[in-house]
PDB file of C-alpha atoms in Angstrom:
ATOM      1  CA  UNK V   8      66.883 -21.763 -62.924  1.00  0.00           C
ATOM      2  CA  UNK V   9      68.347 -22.671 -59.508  1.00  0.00           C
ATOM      3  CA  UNK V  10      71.121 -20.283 -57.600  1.00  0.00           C
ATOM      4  CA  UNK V  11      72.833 -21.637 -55.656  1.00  0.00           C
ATOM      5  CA  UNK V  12      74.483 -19.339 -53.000  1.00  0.00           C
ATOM      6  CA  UNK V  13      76.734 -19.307 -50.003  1.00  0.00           C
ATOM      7  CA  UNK V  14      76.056 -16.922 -46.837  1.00  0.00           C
ATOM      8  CA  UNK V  15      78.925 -15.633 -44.872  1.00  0.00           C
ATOM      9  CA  UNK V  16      77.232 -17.857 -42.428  1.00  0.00           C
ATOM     10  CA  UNK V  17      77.823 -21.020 -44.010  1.00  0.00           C
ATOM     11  CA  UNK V  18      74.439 -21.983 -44.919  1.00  0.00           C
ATOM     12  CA  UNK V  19      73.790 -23.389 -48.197  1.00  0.00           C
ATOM     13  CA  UNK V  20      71.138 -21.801 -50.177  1.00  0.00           C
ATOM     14  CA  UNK V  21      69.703 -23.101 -52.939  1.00  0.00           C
ATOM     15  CA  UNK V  22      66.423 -21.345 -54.503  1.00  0.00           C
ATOM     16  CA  UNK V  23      64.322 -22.460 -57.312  1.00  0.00           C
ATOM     17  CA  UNK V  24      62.740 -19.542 -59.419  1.00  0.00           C
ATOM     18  CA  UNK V  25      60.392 -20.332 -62.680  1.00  0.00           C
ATOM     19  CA  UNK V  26      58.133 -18.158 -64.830  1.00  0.00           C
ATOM     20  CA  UNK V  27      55.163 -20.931 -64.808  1.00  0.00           C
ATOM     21  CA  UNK V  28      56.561 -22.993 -67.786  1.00  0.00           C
ATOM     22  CA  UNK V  29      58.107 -26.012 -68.862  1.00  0.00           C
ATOM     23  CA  UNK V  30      61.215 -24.596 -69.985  1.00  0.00           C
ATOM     24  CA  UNK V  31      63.127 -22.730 -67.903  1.00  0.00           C
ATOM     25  CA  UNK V  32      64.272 -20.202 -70.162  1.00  0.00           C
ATOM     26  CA  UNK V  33      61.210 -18.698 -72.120  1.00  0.00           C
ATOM     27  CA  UNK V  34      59.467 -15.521 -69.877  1.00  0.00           C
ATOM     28  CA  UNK V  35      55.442 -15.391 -69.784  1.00  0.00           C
ATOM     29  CA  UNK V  36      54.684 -12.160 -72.035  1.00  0.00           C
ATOM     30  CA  UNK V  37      54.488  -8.990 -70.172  1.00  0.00           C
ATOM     31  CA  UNK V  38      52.548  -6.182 -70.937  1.00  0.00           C
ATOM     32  CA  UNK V  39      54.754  -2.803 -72.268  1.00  0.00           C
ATOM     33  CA  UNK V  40      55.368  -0.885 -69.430  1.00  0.00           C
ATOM     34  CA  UNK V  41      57.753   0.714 -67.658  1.00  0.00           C
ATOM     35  CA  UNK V  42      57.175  -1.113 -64.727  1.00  0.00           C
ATOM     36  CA  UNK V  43      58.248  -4.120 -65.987  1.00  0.00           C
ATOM     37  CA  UNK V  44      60.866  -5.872 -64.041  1.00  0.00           C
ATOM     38  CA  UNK V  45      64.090  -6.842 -65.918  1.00  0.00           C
ATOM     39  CA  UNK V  46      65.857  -8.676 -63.858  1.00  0.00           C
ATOM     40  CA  UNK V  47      65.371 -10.478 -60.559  1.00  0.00           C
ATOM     41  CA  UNK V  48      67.378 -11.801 -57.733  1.00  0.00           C
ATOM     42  CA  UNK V  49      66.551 -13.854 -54.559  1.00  0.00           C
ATOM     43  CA  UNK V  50      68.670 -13.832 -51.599  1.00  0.00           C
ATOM     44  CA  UNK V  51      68.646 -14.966 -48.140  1.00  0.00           C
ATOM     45  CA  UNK V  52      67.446 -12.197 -45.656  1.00  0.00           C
ATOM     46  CA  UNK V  53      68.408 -13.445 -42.475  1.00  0.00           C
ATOM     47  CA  UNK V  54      70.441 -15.377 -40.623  1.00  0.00           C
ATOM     48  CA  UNK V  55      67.933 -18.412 -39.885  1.00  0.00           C
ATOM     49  CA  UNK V  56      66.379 -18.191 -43.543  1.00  0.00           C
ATOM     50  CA  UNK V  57      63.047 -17.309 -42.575  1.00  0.00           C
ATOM     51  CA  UNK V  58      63.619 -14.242 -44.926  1.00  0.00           C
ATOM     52  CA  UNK V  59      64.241 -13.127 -48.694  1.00  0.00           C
ATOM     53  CA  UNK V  60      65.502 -10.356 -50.286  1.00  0.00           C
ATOM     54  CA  UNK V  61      63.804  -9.633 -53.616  1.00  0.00           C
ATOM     55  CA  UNK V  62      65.773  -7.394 -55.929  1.00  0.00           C
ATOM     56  CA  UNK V  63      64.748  -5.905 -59.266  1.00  0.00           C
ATOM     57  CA  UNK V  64      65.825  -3.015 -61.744  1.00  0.00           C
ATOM     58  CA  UNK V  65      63.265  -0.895 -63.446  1.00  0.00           C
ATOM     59  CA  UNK V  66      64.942   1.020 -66.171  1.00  0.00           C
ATOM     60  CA  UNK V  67      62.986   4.530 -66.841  1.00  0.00           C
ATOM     61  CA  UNK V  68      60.457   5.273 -63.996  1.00  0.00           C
ATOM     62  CA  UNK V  69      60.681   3.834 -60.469  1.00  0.00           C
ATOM     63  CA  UNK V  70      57.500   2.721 -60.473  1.00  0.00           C
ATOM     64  CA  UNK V  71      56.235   0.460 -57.155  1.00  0.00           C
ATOM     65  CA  UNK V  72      58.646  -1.215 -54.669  1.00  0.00           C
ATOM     66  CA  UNK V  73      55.571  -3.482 -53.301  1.00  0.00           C
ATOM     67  CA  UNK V  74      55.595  -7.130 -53.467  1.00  0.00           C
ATOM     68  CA  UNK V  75      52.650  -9.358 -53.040  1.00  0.00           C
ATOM     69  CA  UNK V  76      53.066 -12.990 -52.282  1.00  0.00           C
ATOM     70  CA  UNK V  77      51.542 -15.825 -50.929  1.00  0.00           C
ATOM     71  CA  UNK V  78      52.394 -19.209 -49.464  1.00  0.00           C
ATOM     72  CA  UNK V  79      51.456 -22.497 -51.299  1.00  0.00           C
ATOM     73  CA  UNK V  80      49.964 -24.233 -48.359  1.00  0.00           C
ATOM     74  CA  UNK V  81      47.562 -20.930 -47.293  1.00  0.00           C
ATOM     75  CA  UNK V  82      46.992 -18.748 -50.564  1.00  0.00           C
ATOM     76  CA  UNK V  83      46.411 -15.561 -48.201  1.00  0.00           C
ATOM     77  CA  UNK V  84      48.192 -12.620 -49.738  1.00  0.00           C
ATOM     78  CA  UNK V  85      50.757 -10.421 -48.200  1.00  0.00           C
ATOM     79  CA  UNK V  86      52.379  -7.329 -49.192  1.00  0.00           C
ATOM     80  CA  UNK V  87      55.674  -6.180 -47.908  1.00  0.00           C
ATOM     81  CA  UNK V  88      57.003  -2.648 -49.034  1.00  0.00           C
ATOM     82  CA  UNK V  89      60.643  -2.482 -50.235  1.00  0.00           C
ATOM     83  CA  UNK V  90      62.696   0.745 -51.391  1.00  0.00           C
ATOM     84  CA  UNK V  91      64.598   1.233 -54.386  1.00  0.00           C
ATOM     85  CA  UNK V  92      67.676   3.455 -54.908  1.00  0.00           C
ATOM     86  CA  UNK V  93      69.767   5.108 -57.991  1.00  0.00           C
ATOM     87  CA  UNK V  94      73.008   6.091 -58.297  1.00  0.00           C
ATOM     88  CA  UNK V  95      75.591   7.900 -60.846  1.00  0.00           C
ATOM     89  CA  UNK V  96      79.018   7.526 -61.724  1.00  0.00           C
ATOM     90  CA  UNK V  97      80.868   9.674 -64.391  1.00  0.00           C
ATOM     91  CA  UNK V  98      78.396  10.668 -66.899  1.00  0.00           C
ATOM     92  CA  UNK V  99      76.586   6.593 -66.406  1.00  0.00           C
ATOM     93  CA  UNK V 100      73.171   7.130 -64.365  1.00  0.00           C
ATOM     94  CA  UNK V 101      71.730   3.694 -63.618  1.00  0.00           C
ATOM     95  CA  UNK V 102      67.991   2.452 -63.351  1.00  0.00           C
ATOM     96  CA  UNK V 103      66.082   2.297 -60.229  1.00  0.00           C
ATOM     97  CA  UNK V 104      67.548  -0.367 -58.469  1.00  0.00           C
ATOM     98  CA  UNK V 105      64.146  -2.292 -55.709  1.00  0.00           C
ATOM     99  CA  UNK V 106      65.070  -3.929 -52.709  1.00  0.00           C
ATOM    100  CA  UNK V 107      62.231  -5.385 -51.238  1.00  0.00           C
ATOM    101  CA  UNK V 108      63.040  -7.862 -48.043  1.00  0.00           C
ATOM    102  CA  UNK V 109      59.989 -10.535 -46.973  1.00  0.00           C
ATOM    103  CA  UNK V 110      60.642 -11.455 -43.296  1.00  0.00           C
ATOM    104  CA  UNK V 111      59.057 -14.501 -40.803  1.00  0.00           C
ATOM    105  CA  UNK V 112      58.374 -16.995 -44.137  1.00  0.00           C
ATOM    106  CA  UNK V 113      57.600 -20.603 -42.903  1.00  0.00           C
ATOM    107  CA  UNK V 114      60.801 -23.020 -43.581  1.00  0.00           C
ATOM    108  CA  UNK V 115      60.730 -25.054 -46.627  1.00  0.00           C
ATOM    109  CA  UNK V 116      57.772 -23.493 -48.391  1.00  0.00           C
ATOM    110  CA  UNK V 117      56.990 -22.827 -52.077  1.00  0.00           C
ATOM    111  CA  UNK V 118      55.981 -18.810 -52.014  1.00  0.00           C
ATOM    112  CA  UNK V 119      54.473 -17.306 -54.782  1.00  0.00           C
ATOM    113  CA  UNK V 120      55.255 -13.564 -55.891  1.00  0.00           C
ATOM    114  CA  UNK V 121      54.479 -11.001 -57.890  1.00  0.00           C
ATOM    115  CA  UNK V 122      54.919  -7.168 -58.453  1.00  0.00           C
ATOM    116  CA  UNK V 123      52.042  -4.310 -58.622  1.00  0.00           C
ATOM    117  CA  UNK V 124      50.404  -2.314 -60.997  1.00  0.00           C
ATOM    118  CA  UNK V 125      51.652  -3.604 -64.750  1.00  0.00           C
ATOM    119  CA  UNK V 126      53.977  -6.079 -63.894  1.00  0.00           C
ATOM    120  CA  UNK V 127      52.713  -9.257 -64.767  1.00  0.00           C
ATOM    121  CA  UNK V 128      55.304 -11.493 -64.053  1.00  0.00           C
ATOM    122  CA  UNK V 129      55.265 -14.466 -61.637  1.00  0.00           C
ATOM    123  CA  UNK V 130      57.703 -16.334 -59.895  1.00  0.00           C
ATOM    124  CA  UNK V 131      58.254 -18.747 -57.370  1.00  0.00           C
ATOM    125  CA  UNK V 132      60.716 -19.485 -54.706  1.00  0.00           C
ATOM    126  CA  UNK V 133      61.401 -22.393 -51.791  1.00  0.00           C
ATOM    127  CA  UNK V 134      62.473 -21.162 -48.518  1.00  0.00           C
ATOM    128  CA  UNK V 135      65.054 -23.276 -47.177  1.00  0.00           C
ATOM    129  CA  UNK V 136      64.911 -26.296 -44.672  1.00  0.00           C
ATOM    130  CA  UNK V 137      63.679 -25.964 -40.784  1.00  0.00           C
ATOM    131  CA  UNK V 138      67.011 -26.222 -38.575  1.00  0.00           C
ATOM    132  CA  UNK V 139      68.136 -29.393 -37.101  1.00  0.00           C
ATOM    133  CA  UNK V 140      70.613 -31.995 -36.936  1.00  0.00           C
ATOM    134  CA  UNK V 141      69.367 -33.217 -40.405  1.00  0.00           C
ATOM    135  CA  UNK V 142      69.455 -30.568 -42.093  1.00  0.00           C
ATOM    136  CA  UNK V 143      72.657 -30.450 -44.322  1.00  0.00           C
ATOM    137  CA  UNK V 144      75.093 -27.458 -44.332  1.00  0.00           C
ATOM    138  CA  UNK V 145      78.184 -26.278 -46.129  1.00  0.00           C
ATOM    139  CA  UNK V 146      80.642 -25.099 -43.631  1.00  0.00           C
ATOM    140  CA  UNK V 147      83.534 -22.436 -45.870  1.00  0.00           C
ATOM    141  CA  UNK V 148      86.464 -20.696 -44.661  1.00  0.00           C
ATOM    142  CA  UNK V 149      87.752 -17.752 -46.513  1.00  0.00           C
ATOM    143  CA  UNK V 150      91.281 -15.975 -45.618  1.00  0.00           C
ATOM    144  CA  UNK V 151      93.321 -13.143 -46.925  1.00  0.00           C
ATOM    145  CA  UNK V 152      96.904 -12.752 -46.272  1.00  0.00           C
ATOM    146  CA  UNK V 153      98.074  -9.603 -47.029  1.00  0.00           C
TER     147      UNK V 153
END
């Protein structure tokens, strides 16, 4: 699956995120737990793009906000600690809702993550291209007139 997204500072970003197999819409197994991540978003953390944000809901126990990842060119591991948050409207409560931001990632790298304890999950994301002048951008302009 690639999403493609626009940041209110007109770079383009466009990640790639697979499971580890040929088709992109089948999900490697994952063990029963309540841990287990059910959905999971990438989006640019910074204004260079030397960041993600990693977001994921658990549904019944919050479980840990901890990411470990790795770079494809190094294979050292890394942790970075998120938070997660849960909130409540009329008589709806929602699940635990992990933000987990990775900061100072190397410019157009694969990087390799997955959660801790149960999770067993494992995806994959491609930081976007160094700057430069040949480096293509999408330049948007967005107005309301009231």
């Amino acid at each position: 699956m690639t999403i493609h997204r626009h940041c209110c500072h007109c770079r383009r970003i466009s990640i790639t995120v697979t499971t580890g197999s040929s088709s992109p819409l089948s999900l490697p197994p994952l063990i029963c737990s309540p841990f287990s991540k059910i959905q999971v978003h990438i989006t640019q953390g910074d204004h260079v793009g030397e960041g993600v944000i990693v977001s994921w809901i658990t549904p019944n126990e919050p479980g840990s906000s901890t990411l470990l990842y790795w770079s494809e060119k190094s294979h050292l591991n890394y942790s970075a600690q998120g938070v997660f948050i849960t909130y409540s409207y009329f008589n709806y409560t929602s699940g635990y809702l992990h933000h987990c931001t990775i900061d100072d990632l190397e410019f157009d790298t694969n990087f390799y993550q997955v959660g801790i304890g149960n999770t067993t999950r494992k995806f994959w994301f491609i930081t976007l291209p160094g700057l430069g002048p040949g480096v293509p951008y999408t330049f948007g302009i967005i107005g309301n007139h009231t």
